[in-house]
Short mmCIF file of C-alpha atoms in Angstrom, two decimals:
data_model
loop_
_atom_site.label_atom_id
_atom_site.label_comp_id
_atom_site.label_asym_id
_atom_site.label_seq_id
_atom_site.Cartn_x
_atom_site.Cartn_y
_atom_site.Cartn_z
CA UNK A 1 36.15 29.56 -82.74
CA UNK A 2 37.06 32.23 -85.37
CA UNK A 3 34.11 34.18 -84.43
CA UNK A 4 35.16 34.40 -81.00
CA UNK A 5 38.21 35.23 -81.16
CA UNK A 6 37.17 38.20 -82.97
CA UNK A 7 34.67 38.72 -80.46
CA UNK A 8 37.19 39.18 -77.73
CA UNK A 9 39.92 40.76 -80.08
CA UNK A 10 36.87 43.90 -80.54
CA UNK A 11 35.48 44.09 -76.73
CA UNK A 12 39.40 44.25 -75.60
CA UNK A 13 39.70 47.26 -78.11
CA UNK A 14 36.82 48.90 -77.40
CA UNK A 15 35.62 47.44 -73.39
CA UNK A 16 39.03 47.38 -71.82
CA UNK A 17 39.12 51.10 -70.82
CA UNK A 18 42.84 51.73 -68.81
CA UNK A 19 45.18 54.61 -68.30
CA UNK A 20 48.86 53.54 -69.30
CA UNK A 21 51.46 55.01 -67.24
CA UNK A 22 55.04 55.23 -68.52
CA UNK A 23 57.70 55.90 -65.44
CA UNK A 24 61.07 57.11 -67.03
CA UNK A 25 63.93 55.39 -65.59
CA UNK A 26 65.95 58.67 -64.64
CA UNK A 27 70.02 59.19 -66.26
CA UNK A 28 71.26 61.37 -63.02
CA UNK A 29 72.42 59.20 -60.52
CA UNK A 30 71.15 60.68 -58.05
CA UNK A 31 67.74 59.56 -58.28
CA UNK A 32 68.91 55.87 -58.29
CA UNK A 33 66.97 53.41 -56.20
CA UNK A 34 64.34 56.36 -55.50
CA UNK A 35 60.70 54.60 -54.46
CA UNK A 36 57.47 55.94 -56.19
CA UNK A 37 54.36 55.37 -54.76
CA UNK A 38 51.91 55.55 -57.07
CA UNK A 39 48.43 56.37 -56.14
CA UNK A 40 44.92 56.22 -58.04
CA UNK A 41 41.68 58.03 -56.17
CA UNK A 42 44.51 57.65 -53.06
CA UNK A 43 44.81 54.27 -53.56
CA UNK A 44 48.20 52.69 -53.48
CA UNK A 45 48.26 50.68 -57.03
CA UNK A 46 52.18 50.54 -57.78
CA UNK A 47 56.00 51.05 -56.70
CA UNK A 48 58.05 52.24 -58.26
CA UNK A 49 61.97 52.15 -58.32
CA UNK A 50 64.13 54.34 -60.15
CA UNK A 51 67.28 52.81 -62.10
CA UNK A 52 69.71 55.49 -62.98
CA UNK A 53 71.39 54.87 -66.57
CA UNK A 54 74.23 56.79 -67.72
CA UNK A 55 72.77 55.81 -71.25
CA UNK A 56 69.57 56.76 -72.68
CA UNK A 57 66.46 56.83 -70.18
CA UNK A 58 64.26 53.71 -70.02
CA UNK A 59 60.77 53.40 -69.22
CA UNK A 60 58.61 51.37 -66.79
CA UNK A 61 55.23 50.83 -68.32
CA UNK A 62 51.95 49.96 -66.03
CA UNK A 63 48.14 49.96 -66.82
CA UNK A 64 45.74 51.69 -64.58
CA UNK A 65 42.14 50.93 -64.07
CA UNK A 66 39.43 53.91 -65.45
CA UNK A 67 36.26 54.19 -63.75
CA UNK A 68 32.94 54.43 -65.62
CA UNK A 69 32.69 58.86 -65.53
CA UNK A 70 36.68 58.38 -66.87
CA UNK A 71 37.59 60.80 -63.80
CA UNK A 72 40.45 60.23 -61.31
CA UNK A 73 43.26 61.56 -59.16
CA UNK A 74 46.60 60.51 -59.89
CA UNK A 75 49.63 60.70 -57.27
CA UNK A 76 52.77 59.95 -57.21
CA UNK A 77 54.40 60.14 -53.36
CA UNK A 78 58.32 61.17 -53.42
CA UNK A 79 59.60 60.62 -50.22
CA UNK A 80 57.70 63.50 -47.91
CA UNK A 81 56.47 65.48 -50.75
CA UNK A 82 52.93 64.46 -52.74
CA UNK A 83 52.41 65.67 -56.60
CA UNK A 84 48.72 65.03 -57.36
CA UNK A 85 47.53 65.30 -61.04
CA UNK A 86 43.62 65.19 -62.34
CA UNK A 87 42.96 62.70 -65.02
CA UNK A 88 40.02 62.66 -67.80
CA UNK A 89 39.49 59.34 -69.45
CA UNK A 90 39.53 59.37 -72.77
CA UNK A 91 41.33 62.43 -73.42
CA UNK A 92 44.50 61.96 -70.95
CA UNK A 93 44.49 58.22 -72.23
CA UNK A 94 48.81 57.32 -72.40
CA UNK A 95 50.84 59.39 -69.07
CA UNK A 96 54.63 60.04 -69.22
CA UNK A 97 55.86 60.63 -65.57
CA UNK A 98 59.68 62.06 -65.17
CA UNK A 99 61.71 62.83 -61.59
CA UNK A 100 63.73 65.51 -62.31
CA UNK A 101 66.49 67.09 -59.67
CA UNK A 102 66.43 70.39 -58.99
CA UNK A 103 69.23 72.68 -58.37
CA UNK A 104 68.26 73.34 -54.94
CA UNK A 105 68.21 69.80 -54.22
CA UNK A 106 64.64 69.17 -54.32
CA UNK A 107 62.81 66.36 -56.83
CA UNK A 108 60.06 67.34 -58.78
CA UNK A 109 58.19 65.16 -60.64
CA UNK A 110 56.62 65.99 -64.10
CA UNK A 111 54.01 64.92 -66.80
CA UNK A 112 52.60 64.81 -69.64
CA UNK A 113 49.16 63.72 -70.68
CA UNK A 114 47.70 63.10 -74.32
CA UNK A 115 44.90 60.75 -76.00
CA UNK A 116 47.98 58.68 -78.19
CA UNK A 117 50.70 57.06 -77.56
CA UNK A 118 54.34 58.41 -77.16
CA UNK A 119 56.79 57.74 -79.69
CA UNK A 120 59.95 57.75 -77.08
CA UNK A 121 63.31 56.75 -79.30
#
């Protein structure tokens, strides 16, 4: 029994290959109750929707599936507009996605990409 848990304990380190997305819950108002679509290889996978805080921003955390070459398109659909984003498997391993308000009005949505986790505090 000890040997198998083990077992699994090493193929879900090293077999389970995802992407993990972290959404950050906005702190202007304005972007409260905003959907996300998110889309892998334009494939809906995940909603998403925005709670405005006035505190500090939270984050909604979801795992995306990697294919075997590690190479996909990520999008997240805002309304009418489309931001698309390439993704390489292992290097772009944790994704921090943001909605930011511009000053003309318009949202934008930005990220970062890296092969370790975020230390968010």
């Amino acid at each position: 029994m000890k040997k198998l848990l083990i077992l699994l304990i090493v193929f879900c380190t090293f077999g389970c290959k995802k992407y993990v997305v972290s959404f950050e819950q906005p702190t202007n108002m304005k972007l409260d109750n905003l959907k996300l679509e998110v889309l892998l290889d334009k494939q809906k996978v995940k909603d998403i929707n925005l709670k405005a805080s006035d505190a500090m921003p939270t984050y909604e955390t979801a795992s995306l599936s990697v294919s075997d070459d590690g190479k996909h398109l990520l999008q997240i659909k805002v309304k009418d507009t489309t931001f698309s984003y390439d993704i390489n498997y292992p290097e772009e391993k944790y994704i921090l996605v943001t909605a930011h308000l511009k000053q003309n009005g318009k949202i934008h949505i930005g990220i970062l990409k890296q092969n370790y986790k975020y230390r968010l505090r």
